[in-house]
Coordinates of C-alpha atoms and ligand atoms in Angstrom, one line a residue:
X1 CA 7.0 38.5 9.2
X2 CA 9.1 35.7 8.8
X3 CA 9.0 34.4 12.4
X4 CA 5.2 34.6 11.9
X5 CA 5.6 32.3 9.4
X6 CA 7.8 30.1 10.6
X7 CA 5.3 28.9 13.3
X8 CA 2.5 28.6 11.4
X9 CA 4.6 26.6 9.1
X10 CA 5.0 25.1 12.2
X11 CA 1.8 24.1 13.0
X12 CA 0.9 23.4 9.8
X13 CA 3.5 20.1 9.9
X14 CA 3.2 19.6 14.0
X15 CA -0.7 19.2 12.5
X16 CA -0.3 16.5 9.2
X17 CA -0.9 12.9 11.8
X18 CA 2.3 10.7 12.2
X19 CA 1.6 6.9 11.2
X20 CA 3.1 3.7 11.9
X21 CA 2.4 0.4 10.4
X22 CA 2.1 -2.8 13.1
X23 CA 1.6 -5.8 10.4
X24 CA 2.5 -9.7 10.9
X25 CA 0.3 -12.9 10.8
X26 CA -2.7 -13.6 13.4
X27 CA -0.9 -14.2 16.6
X28 CA 2.5 -12.2 16.0
X29 CA 1.6 -10.5 19.1
X30 CA 1.3 -7.1 17.3
X31 CA -1.2 -7.0 19.9
X32 CA 1.2 -7.1 23.0
X33 CA 3.5 -4.9 21.0
X34 CA 1.1 -2.3 20.4
X35 CA 0.1 -1.7 24.1
X36 CA 3.6 -1.8 25.6
X37 CA 4.2 1.2 22.8
X38 CA 1.1 2.9 23.5
X39 CA 2.0 2.9 27.1
X40 CA 6.1 4.3 26.5
X41 CA 5.9 5.8 23.4
X42 CA 2.5 7.6 23.7
X43 CA 1.1 6.4 19.5
X44 CA -2.5 6.0 19.9
X45 CA -3.2 2.0 19.2
X46 CA -5.4 1.8 16.4
X47 CA -6.9 -1.8 15.4
X48 CA -8.5 -2.9 12.4
X49 CA -9.6 -6.1 13.8
X50 CA -11.0 -4.6 16.5
X51 CA -12.5 -1.2 15.1
X52 CA -14.1 -4.1 12.9
X53 CA -15.7 -5.4 15.5
X54 CA -16.9 -3.0 17.7
X55 CA -19.4 -2.5 14.2
X56 CA -20.0 -5.8 14.2
X57 CA -21.4 -5.0 17.6
X58 CA -23.1 -2.3 16.8
X59 CA -26.3 -3.2 16.3
X60 CA -26.9 0.0 14.6
X61 CA -24.6 -0.7 12.3
X62 CA -25.4 -1.9 8.9
X63 CA -22.2 -3.7 8.2
X64 CA -22.5 -5.9 11.5
X65 CA -22.8 -9.0 9.6
X66 CA -21.3 -8.5 6.7
X67 CA -18.5 -8.0 9.0
X68 CA -18.8 -11.4 11.0
X69 CA -19.0 -13.8 8.1
X70 CA -14.9 -11.7 6.4
X71 CA -14.0 -12.2 9.9
X72 CA -15.0 -16.3 10.4
X73 CA -13.5 -17.1 7.4
X74 CA -10.9 -14.8 7.9
X75 CA -11.3 -12.4 4.7
X76 CA -9.9 -9.1 4.7
X77 CA -13.7 -6.2 4.3
X78 CA -13.7 -4.2 2.1
X79 CA -11.8 -1.1 2.1
X80 CA -14.3 1.7 2.7
X81 CA -15.3 -0.2 5.4
X82 CA -12.6 -0.2 7.6
X83 CA -11.2 3.0 6.2
X84 CA -14.1 5.0 7.4
X85 CA -13.7 3.4 11.2
X86 CA -10.2 4.2 10.6
X87 CA -10.4 7.6 9.5
X88 CA -12.9 8.4 12.1
X89 CA -10.9 6.5 15.2
X90 CA -8.4 8.6 14.4
X91 CA -10.6 12.0 14.1
X92 CA -12.3 11.9 17.7
X93 CA -9.2 11.2 19.3
X94 CA -7.6 14.8 17.7
X95 CA -4.3 12.7 18.9
X96 CA -1.7 13.1 16.1
X97 CA 0.0 9.8 16.1
X98 CA -1.0 6.7 15.6
X99 CA -0.5 2.9 15.1
X100 CA -1.9 1.4 12.6
X101 CA -3.3 -2.6 13.6
X102 CA -3.3 -4.9 10.9
X103 CA -3.6 -2.6 8.4
X104 CA -3.4 -2.8 5.2
X105 CA -3.8 -6.2 5.1
X106 CA -4.6 -6.5 0.9
X107 CA -4.5 -4.8 -2.4
X108 CA -7.6 -3.5 -1.5
X109 CA -6.8 -1.6 1.6
X110 CA -4.1 -0.4 0.4
X111 CA -5.8 1.9 -2.7
X112 CA -8.4 2.3 -0.8
X113 CA -5.2 4.3 1.9
X114 CA -3.5 5.6 -0.8
X115 CA -6.8 7.4 -2.3
X116 CA -8.7 8.0 0.4
X117 CA -5.8 9.1 2.8
X118 CA -2.3 9.0 2.3
X119 CA -1.5 12.3 1.2
X120 CA -3.4 13.8 4.7
X121 CA -0.5 11.7 6.9
X122 CA 2.9 10.8 6.8
X123 CA 3.8 7.1 7.1
X124 CA 7.0 6.5 9.7
X125 CA 7.4 2.7 9.4
X126 CA 5.5 -0.1 9.2
X127 CA 6.8 -2.2 12.2
X128 CA 6.8 -6.1 10.9
X129 CA 6.5 -8.6 13.1
X130 CA 8.1 -11.3 11.9
X131 CA 7.1 -15.0 13.2
X132 CA 6.4 -18.8 11.6
X133 CA 3.0 -19.8 11.4
X134 CA 3.8 -23.5 13.8
X135 CA 4.7 -21.0 17.0
X136 CA 1.8 -17.9 15.9
X137 CA -0.2 -20.6 15.9
X138 CA 0.0 -22.6 19.4
X139 CA -0.2 -18.1 20.4
X140 CA -3.6 -18.3 19.2
X141 CA -4.9 -21.6 19.8
X142 CA -3.9 -20.9 23.9
X143 CA -6.1 -16.9 23.5
X144 CA -8.9 -18.9 22.2
X145 CA -8.2 -21.6 25.3
X146 CA -8.5 -19.1 27.5
X147 CA -11.4 -17.5 26.3
X148 CA -10.5 -14.8 23.9
X149 CA -13.9 -15.5 23.0
X150 CA -13.1 -13.9 19.0
X151 CA -15.4 -16.8 16.1
X152 CA -11.9 -16.9 14.4
X153 CA -8.9 -18.0 17.2
X154 CA -9.8 -21.6 16.1
X155 CA -7.9 -24.0 13.9
X156 CA -11.0 -23.5 10.4
X157 CA -11.0 -19.8 11.0
X158 CA -7.3 -20.0 11.5
X159 CA -5.7 -22.3 8.6
X160 CA -8.2 -19.0 6.2
X161 CA -6.4 -16.2 8.5
X162 CA -2.8 -17.8 7.4
X163 CA -3.3 -18.3 4.1
X164 CA -4.6 -14.4 3.0
X165 CA -1.4 -13.3 5.5
X166 CA 0.4 -15.0 2.8
X167 CA -1.9 -14.5 0.0
X168 CA -2.7 -10.9 0.9
X169 CA -0.7 -9.2 3.4
X170 CA 3.2 -10.3 2.6
X171 CA 2.8 -8.9 -0.8
X172 CA 2.5 -5.5 0.9
X173 CA 4.3 -5.8 3.7
X174 CA 7.1 -6.6 0.2
X175 CA 5.5 -3.1 -1.4
X176 CA 7.1 -1.4 1.5
X177 CA 10.0 -3.5 2.1
X178 CA 10.5 -2.0 -1.5
X179 CA 10.1 1.9 -0.2
X180 CA 12.5 0.9 2.8
X181 CA 9.5 1.6 5.1
X182 CA 9.7 -2.0 6.7
X183 CA 11.4 -2.4 10.8
X184 CA 11.5 -6.4 10.6
X185 CA 11.3 -7.7 14.0
X186 CA 11.7 -11.6 15.2
X187 CA 8.2 -12.2 17.1
X188 CA 9.1 -15.8 18.1
X189 CA 10.8 -14.3 21.0
X190 CA 9.1 -13.6 24.7
X191 CA 6.9 -10.4 24.6
X192 CA 9.9 -9.3 26.1
X193 CA 12.9 -9.9 24.4
X194 CA 9.8 -8.6 21.1
X195 CA 9.6 -5.5 22.9
X196 CA 13.6 -5.3 23.2
X197 CA 13.6 -5.3 19.8
X198 CA 10.6 -2.6 19.5
X199 CA 12.5 -0.1 21.9
X200 CA 15.7 -0.9 19.1
X201 CA 13.7 1.0 16.1
X202 CA 11.6 4.0 17.8
X203 CA 14.3 5.5 19.4
X204 CA 16.8 4.6 16.8
X205 CA 14.2 6.4 14.0
X206 CA 13.1 10.3 15.1
X207 CA 9.6 10.5 16.1
X208 CA 9.1 13.6 16.2
Ligands
LIG301 O1 -5.8 -8.2 13.8 P1 -7.1 -8.9 13.7 O2 -6.7 -10.6 13.8 O3 -7.6 -8.3 15.0 O4 -8.4 -9.3 12.3 C1 -8.8 -10.6 12.8 C2 -9.5 -10.4 11.2 O5 -10.8 -9.2 11.1 C3 -10.0 -10.4 10.2 O6 -8.9 -11.9 9.9 C4 -10.2 -10.2 9.4 O7 -10.8 -10.7 8.6 C5 -10.1 -8.8 10.0 N1 -9.7 -7.5 9.0 C6 -10.0 -7.4 8.4 N2 -9.3 -6.1 7.6 C7 -8.5 -5.3 7.9 C8 -7.9 -6.1 9.2 C9 -9.0 -7.6 10.4 O8 -10.8 -7.6 7.3 N3 -7.3 -4.5 7.8
LIG302 MG1 -5.3 -7.3 16.8

């Protein structure tokens, strides 16, 4: 009886999805490092920005135009749209460990997440890719010049994106910092050097 209960409990614990949030300014290398983490640590990578761009490209979506306007202006899309996309992607993956990249990006994102999802998952940590604005700008402009095809990898959109990051996203990082969940990485270094830091952080944490 106790054994049965214990295995049921184990099953239950296993089923609670684990989440790592990935935050940092535009061009801080979140996407690049997430790919590395997926390869070596077996997480599912869900980029809020990518999911929004996918939704924008769907001709049947009623939100395409709204999303494009927000992205071009570097503003944060209302959370119900983003959270629905994230929840659907989590469900469809059938997996249990998620890197949620570029979310929560402002107070609205945070409140929506706390209202809709937080109690159903375990938040393991927030990886904070900290990078000076000059380096981030250069990376994004290079990415644009190399043909990223992104409508927001231009100087005008970038200024707005950085402003949004400073004014809206930084306080969210501070909020998680107070909960002791933030792991800061020096994201100004080369991709390999940043990944070494990431590996140290993840290896030190109990990810089971
Ligand atoms: O993370 P990424 O740079 O791909 O995000 C691109 C844009 O997508 C953001 O500048 C913002 O307009 C939108 N976005 C959003 N809400 C999020 C993540 C991204 O509105 N949580
Ligand atoms: Mg990205």
